[in-house]
XYZ file of N, CA and C in Angstrom:
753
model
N 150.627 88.338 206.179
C 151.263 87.048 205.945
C 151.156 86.170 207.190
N 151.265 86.658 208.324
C 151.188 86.089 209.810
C 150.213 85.426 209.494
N 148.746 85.854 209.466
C 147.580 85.518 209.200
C 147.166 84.242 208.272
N 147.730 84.065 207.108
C 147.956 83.238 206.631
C 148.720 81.961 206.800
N 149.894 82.133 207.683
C 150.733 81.219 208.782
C 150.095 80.618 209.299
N 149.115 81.482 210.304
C 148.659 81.065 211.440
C 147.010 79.924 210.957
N 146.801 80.534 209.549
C 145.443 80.067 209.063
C 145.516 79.609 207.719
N 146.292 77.713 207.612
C 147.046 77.218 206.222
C 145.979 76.609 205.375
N 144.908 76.368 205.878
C 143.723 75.900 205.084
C 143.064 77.076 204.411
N 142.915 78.271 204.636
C 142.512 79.603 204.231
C 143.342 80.007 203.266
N 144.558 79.749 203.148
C 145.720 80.236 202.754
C 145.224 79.546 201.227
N 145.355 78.383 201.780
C 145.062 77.287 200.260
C 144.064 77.410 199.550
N 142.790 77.749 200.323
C 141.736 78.053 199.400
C 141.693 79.105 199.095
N 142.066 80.234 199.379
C 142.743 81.426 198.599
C 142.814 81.109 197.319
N 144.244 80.372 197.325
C 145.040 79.891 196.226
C 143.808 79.370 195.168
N 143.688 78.594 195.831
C 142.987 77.609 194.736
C 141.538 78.773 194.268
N 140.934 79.438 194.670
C 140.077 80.683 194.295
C 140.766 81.553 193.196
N 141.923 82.058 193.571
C 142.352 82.750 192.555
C 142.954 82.166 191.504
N 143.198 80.702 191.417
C 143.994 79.795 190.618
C 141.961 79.624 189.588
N 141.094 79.303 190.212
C 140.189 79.565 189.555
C 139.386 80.519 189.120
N 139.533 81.833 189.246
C 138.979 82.789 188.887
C 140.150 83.240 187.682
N 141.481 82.785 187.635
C 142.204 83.078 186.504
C 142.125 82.039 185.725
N 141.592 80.667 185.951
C 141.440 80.200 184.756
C 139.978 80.354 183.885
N 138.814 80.857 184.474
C 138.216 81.255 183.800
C 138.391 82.729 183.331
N 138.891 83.692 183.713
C 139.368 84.892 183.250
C 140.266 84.904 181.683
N 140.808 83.717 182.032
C 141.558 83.107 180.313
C 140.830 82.913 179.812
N 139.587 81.491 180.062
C 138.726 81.261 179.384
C 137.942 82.477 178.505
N 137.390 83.222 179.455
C 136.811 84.237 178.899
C 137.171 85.048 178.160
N 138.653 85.303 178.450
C 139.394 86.675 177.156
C 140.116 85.478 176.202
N 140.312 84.529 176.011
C 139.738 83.437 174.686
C 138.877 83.105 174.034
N 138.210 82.867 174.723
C 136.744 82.839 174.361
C 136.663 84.056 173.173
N 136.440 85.253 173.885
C 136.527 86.876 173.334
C 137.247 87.028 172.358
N 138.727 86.447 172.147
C 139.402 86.432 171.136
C 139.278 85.526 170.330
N 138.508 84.522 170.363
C 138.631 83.506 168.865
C 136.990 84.157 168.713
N 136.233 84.575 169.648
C 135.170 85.016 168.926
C 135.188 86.541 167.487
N 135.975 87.307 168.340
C 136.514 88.199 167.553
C 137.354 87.479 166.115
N 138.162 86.960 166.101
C 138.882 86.052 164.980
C 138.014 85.533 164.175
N 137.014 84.627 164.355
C 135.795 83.999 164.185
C 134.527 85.427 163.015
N 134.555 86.181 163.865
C 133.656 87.057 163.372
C 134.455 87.997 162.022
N 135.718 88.190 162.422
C 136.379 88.470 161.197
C 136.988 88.077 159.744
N 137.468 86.593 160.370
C 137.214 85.484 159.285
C 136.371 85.858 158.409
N 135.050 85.769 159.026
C 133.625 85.398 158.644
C 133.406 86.691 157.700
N 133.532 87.849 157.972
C 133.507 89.479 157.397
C 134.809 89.154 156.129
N 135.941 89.180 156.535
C 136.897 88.430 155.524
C 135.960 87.267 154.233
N 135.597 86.246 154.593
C 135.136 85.711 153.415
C 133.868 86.257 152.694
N 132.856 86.641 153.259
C 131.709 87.768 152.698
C 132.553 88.531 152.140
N 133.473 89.198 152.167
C 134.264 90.105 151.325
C 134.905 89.552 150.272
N 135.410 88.544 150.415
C 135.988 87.853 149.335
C 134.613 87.369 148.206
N 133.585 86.887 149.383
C 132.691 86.623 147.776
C 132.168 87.489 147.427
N 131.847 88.577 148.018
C 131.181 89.841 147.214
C 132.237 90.116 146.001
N 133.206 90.447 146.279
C 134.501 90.511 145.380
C 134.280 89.735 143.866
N 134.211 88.305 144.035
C 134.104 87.823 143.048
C 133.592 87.396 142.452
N 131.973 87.933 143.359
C 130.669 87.893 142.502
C 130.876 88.779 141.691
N 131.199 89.794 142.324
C 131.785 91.700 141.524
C 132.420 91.323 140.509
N 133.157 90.466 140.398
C 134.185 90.592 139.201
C 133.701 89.685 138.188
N 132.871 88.522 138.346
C 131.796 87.598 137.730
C 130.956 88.763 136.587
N 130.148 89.688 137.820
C 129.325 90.400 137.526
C 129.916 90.938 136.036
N 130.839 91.957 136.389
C 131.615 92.978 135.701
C 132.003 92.095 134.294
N 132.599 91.248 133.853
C 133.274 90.113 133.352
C 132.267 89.640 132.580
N 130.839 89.350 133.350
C 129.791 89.284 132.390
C 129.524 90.555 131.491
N 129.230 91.148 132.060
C 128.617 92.468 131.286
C 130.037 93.318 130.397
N 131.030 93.005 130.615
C 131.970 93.165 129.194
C 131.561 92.317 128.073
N 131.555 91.214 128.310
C 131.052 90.193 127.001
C 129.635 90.543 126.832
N 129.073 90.709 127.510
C 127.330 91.352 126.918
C 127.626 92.810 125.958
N 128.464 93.368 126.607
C 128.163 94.972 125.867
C 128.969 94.431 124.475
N 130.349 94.119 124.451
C 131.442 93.705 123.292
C 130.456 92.795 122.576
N 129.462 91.522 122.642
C 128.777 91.108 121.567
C 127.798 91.884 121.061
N 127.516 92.863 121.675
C 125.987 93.546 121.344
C 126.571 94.787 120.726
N 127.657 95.409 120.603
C 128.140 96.456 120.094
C 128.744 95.892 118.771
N 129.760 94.673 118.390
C 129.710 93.802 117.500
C 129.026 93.771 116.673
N 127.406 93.237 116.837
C 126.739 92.821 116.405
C 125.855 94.374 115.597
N 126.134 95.155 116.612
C 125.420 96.415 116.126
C 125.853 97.010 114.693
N 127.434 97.004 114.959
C 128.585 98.234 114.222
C 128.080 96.877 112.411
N 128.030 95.261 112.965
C 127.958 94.856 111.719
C 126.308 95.081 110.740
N 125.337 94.894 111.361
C 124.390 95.684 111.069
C 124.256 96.737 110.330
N 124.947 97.815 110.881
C 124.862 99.329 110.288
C 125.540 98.969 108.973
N 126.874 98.751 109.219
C 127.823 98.206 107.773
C 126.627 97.634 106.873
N 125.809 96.056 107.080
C 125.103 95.569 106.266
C 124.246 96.479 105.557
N 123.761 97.191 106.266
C 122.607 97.877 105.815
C 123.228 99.372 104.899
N 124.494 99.703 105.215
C 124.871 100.481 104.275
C 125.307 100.181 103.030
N 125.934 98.557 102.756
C 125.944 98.040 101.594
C 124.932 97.710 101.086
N 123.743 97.248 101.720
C 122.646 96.943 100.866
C 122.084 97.884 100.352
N 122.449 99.451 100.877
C 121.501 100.540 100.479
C 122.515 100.725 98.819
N 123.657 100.728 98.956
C 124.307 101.109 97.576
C 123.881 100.204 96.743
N 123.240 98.917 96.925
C 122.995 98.143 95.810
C 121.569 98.785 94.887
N 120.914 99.905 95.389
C 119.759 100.318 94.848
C 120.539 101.174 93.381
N 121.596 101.524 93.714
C 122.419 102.352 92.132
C 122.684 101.238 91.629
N 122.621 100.053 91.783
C 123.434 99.242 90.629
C 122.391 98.391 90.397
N 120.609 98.423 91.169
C 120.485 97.524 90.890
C 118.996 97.693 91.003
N 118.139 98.536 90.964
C 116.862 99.271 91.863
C 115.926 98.846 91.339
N 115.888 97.742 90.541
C 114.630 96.968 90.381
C 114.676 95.739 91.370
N 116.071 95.094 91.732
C 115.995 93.855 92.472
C 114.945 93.943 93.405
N 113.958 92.899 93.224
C 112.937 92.488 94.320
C 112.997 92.676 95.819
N 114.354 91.513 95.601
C 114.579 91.569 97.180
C 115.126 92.484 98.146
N 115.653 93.477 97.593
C 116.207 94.555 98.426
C 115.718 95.139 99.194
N 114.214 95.395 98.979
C 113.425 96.018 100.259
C 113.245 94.811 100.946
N 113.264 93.740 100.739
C 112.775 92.960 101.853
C 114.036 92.811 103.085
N 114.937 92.484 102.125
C 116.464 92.856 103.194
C 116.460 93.910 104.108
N 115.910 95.228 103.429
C 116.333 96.656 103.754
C 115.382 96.504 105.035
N 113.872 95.543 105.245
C 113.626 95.742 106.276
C 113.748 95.097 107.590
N 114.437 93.861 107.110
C 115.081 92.632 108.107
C 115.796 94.122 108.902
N 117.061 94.317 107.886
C 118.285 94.764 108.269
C 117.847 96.506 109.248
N 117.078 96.791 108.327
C 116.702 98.284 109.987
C 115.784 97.209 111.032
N 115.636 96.659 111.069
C 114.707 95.727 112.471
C 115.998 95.330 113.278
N 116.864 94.771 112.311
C 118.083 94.403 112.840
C 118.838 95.631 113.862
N 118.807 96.409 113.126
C 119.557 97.998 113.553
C 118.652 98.753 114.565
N 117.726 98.678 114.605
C 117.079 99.265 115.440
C 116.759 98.599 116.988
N 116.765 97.074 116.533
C 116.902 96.216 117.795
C 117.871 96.434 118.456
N 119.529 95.749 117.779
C 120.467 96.226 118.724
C 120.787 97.764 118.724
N 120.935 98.267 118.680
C 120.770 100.063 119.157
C 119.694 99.708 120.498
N 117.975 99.172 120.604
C 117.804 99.079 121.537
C 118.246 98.458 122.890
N 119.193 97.449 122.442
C 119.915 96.418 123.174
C 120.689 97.398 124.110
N 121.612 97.952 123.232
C 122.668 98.712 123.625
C 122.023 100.056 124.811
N 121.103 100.365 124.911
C 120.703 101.192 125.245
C 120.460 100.418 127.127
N 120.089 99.700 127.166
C 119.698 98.474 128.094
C 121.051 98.528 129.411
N 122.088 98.228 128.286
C 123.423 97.911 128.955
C 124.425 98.518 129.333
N 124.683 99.907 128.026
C 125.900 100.942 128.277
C 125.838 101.984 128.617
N 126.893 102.417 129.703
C 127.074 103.951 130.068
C 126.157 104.786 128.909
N 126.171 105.657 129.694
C 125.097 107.119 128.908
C 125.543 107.287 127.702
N 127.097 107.599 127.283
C 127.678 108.412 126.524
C 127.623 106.840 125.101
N 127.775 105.958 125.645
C 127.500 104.938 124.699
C 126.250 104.837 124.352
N 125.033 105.514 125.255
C 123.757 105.007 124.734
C 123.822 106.174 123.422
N 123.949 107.495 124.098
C 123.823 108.889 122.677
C 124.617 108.154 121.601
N 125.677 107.839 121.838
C 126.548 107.481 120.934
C 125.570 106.747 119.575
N 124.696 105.207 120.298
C 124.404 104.250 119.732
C 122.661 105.623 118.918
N 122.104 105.990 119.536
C 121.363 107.023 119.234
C 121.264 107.707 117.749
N 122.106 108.524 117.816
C 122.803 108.971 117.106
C 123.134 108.111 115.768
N 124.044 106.702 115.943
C 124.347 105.920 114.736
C 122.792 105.209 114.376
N 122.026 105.300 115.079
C 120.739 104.168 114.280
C 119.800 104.911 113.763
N 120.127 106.403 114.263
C 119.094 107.961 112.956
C 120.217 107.954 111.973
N 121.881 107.931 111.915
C 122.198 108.536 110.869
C 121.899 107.304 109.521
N 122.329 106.265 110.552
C 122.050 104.614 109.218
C 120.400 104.831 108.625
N 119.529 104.716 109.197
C 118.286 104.874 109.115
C 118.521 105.826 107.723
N 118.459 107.023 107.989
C 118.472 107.728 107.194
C 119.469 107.779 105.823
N 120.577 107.501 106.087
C 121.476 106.975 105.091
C 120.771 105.659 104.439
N 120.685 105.052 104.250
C 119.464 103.889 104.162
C 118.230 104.284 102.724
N 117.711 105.238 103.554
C 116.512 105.799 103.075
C 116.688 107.007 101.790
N 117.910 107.474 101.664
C 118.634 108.380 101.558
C 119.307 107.466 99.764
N 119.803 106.499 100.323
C 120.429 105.394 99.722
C 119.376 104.810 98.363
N 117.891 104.340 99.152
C 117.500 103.767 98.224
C 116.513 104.770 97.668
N 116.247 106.288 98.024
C 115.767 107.315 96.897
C 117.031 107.591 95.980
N 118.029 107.569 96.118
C 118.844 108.421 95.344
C 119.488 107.303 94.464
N 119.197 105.522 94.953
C 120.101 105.037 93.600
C 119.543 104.646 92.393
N 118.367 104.728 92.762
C 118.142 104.292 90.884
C 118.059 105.800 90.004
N 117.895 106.553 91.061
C 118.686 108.275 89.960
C 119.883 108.076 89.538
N 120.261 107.708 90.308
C 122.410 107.336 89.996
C 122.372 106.907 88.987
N 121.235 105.626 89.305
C 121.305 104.405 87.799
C 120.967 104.617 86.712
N 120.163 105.823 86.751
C 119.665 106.200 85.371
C 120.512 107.378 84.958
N 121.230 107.842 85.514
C 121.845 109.058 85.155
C 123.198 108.255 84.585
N 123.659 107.283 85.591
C 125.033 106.224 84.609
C 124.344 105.725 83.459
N 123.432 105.537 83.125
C 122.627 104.986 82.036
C 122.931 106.149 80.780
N 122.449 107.406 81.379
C 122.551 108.689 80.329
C 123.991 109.215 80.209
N 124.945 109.020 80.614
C 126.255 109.377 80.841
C 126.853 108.207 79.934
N 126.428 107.254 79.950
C 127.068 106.049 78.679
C 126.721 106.515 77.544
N 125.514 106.828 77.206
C 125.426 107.528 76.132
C 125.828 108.904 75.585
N 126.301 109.252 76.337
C 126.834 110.735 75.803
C 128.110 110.200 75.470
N 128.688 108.986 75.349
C 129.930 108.587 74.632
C 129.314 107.701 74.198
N 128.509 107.719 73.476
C 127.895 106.957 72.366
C 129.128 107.240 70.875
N 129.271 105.766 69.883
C 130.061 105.689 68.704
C 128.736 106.754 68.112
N 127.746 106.582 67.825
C 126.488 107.526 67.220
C 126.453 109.175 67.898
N 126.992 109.818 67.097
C 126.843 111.393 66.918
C 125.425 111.391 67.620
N 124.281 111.400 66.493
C 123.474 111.975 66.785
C 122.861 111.408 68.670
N 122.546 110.325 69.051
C 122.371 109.391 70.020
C 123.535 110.832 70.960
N 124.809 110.415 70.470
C 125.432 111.358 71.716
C 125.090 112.509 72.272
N 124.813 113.063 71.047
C 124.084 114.762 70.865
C 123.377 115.206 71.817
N 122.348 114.052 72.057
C 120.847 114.258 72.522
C 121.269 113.774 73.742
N 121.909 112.629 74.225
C 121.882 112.634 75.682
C 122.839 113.564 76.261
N 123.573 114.534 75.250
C 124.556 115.541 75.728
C 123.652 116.894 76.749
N 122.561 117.272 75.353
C 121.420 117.610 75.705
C 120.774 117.564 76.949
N 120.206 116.392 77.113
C 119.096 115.961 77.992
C 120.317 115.879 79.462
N 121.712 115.465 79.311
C 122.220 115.805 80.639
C 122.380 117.332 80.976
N 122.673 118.053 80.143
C 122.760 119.781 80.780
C 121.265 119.694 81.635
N 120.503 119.367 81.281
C 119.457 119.839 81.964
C 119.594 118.948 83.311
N 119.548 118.065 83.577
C 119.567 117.800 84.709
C 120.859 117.907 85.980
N 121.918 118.828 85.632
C 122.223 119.131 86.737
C 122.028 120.435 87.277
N 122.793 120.033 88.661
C 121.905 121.022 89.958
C 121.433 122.186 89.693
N 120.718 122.976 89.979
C 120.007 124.244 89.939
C 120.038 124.534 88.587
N 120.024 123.362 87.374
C 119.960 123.905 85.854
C 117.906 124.419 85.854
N 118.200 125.657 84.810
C 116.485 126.516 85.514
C 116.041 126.283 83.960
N 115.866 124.936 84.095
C 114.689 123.965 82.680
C 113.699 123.411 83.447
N 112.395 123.856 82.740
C 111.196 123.425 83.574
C 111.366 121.602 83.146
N 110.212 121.150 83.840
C 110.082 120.160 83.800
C 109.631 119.372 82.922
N 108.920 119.797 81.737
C 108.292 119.189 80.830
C 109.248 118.934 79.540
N 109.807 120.477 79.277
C 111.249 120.236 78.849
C 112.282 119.475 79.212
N 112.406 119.216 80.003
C 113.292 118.463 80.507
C 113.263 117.332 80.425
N 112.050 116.915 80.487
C 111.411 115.225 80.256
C 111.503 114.960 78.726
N 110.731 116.164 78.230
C 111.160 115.917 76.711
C 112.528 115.481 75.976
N 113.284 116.165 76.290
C 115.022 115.641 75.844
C 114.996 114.490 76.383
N 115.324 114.421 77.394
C 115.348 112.808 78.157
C 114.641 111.798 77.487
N 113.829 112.021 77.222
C 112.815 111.225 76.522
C 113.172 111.189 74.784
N 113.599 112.188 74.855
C 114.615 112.242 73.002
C 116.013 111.162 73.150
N 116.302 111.042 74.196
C 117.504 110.071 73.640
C 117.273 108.584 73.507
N 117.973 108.220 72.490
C 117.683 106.734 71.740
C 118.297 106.245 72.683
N 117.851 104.850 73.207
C 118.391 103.777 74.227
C 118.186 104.317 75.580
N 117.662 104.966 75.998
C 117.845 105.775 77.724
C 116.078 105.255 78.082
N 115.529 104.100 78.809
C 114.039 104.141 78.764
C 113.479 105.031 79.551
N 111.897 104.866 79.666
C 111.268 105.797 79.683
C 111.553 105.969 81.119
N 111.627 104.658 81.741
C 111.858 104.726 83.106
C 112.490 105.604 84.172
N 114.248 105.487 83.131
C 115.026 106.323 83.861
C 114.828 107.749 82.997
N 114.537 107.733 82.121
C 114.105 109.651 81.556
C 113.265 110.192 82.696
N 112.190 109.123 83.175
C 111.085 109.946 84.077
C 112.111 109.979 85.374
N 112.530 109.138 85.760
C 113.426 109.421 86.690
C 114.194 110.715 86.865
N 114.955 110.705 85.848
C 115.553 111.707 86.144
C 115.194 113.291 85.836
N 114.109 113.311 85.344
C 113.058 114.204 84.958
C 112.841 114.930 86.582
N 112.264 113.564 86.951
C 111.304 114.491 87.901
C 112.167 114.110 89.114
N 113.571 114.456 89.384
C 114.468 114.912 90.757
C 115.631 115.758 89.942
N 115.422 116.793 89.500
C 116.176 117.907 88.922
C 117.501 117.982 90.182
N 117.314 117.792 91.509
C 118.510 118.106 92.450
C 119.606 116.696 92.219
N 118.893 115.837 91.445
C 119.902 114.572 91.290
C 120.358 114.241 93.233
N 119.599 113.574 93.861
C 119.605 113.047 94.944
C 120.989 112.571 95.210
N 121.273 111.576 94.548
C 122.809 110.895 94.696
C 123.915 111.457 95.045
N 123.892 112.869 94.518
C 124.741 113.705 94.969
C 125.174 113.941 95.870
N 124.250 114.039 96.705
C 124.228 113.645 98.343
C 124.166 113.073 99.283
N 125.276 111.690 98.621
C 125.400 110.583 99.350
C 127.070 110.587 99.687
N 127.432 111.375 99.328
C 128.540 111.428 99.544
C 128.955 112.306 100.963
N 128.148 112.996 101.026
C 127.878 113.788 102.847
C 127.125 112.772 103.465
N 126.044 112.138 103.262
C 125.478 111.333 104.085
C 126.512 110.258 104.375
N 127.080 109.585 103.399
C 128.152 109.093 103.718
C 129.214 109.121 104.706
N 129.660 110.227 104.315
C 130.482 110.539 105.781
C 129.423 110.916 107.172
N 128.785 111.213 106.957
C 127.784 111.205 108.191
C 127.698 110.247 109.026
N 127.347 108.752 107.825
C 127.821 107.950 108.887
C 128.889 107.782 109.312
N 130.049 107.281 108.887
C 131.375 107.320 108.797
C 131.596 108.019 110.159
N 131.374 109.250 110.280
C 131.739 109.788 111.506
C 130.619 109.127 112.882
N 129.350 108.870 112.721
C 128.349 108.430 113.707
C 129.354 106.919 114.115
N 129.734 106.148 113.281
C 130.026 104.828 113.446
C 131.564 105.047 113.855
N 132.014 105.899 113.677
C 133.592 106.211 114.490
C 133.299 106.393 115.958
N 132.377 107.295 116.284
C 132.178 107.975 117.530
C 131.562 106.519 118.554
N 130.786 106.196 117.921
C 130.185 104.879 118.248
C 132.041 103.666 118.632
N 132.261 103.448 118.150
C 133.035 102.528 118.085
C 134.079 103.015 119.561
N 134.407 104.259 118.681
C 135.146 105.210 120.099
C 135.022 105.184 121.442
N 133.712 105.200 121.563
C 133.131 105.365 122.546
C 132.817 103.741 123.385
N 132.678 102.598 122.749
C 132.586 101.333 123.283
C 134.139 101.351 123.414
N 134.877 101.113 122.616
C 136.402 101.028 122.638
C 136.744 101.290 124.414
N 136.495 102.861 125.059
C 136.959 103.139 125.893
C 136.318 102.444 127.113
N 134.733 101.977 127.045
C 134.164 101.214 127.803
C 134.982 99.844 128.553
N 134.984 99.563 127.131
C 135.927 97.820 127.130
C 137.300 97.993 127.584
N 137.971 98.987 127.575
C 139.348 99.083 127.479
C 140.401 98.509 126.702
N 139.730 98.829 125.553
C 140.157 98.156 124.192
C 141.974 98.240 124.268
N 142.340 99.638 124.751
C 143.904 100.004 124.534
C 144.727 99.296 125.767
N 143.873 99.072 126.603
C 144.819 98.628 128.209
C 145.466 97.577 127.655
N 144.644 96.510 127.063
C 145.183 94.830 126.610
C 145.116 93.830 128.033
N 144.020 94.158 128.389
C 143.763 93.638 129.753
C 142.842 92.819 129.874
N 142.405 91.862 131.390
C 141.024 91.195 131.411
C 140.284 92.225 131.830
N 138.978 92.261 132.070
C 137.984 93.315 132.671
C 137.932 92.664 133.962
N 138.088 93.726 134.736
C 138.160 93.683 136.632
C 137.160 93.843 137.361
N 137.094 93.838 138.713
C 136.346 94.264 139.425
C 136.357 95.404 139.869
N 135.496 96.892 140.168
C 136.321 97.634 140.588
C 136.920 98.034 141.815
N 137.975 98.503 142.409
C 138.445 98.897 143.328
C 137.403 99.143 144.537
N 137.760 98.741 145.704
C 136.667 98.539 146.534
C 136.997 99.477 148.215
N 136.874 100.797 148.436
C 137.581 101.840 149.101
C 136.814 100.893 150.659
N 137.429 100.797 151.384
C 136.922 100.079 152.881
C 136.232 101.207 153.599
């Protein structure tokens, strides 16, 4: 301290040295700290928009999968009503032309779906566009047998005895595993008054009566288009009653 007494101009520029080496020493650990602040901000908003690109993202692709699964489940439906119209109706023209819009239809979205959803939704969708397909196909061999066999079944309550007789006849033979050859069989069929030749040959020549087995194919689908539905349901979060989120984002 003497030293400094004795030497007051030294003393001062001291001062004033360390009065400037601490104000840039602030400067600098400010500096340091709004740069740090600055850089985190900055990490902060990149996070925020990744976020709600994420949730954009996500938000889209619920409404992509929910219209395309929609669009699918109504498809399959169409195409299973159009297939029953072959029993009531298996000369109409237009039915195959429908029948092939409507599997183009079915087979497209099924491919759609395949594009967009978890695995267990793609088997799912898999699965429903062989069982429709086939139900379908299934549908329009077996309904104009139906149709001709409701054709022969009106007549066996025929007011005419004899007329009844004969299609009483000609139906024993055609159900399942009845062991009448075929020529016989055509013959009766072909004996009943009012039944044409059409549906006699019809039902002549499919002794297993096809139709029969639309009632398993039926549920076949029934269950393919449950599992299907099931299975988007849990995608979407059909039960939450929620918007679709972004997901959780572990730091």
């Amino acid at each position: 301290m003497k030293y400094f007494e004795d030497n007051p101009e030294i003393f001062a520029a001291l001062v004033a040295a360390i009065a400037i080496l601490g104000g840039l020493l602030g400067s600098i650990i400010g500096a340091k700290i709004q740069a740090n602040g600055g850089r985190d901000q900055a990490a902060a908003a990149r996070e925020a928009a990744w976020i709600a690109a994420e949730a954009q993202r996500v938000a889209a692709l619920w409404s992509v999968r929910q219209l395309q699964a929609a669009q699918f489940v109504r498809s399959v439906r169409e195409l299973r009503r159009l297939g029953r119209l072959y029993g009531q109706d298996p000369n109409n023209a237009d039915l195959r032309g429908q029948g092939r819009e409507l599997l183009q239809a079915v087979t497209l979205k099924g491919a759609e779906i395949e594009l967009t959803a978890p695995d267990h939704v793609v088997a799912a969708a898999k699965d429903l566009v062989a069982t429709a397909v086939y139900n379908y196909n299934m549908d329009r061999r077996a309904g104009p047998v139906e149709h001709a066999e409701e054709a022969l079944v009106g007549l066996c309550g025929s007011a005419d005895e004899e007329t009844a007789a004969a299609a009483h006849r000609a139906h024993d033979t055609i159900r399942p595993q009845a062991p009448v050859p075929h020529e016989e069989r055509l013959r009766l069929l072909l004996a009943v008054p009012g039944l044409s030749v059409q549906h006699a040959h019809r039902l002549a020549n499919d002794p297993e009566i096809e139709y029969r087995y639309q009632d398993l194919s039926a549920s076949n689908l029934e269950r393919a288009l449950s599992t299907f539905v099931a299975a988007v349901r849990e995608v979407l979060r059909s039960e939450d009653d929620v918007a679709p989120t972004a997901p959780v984002q572990h730091r």
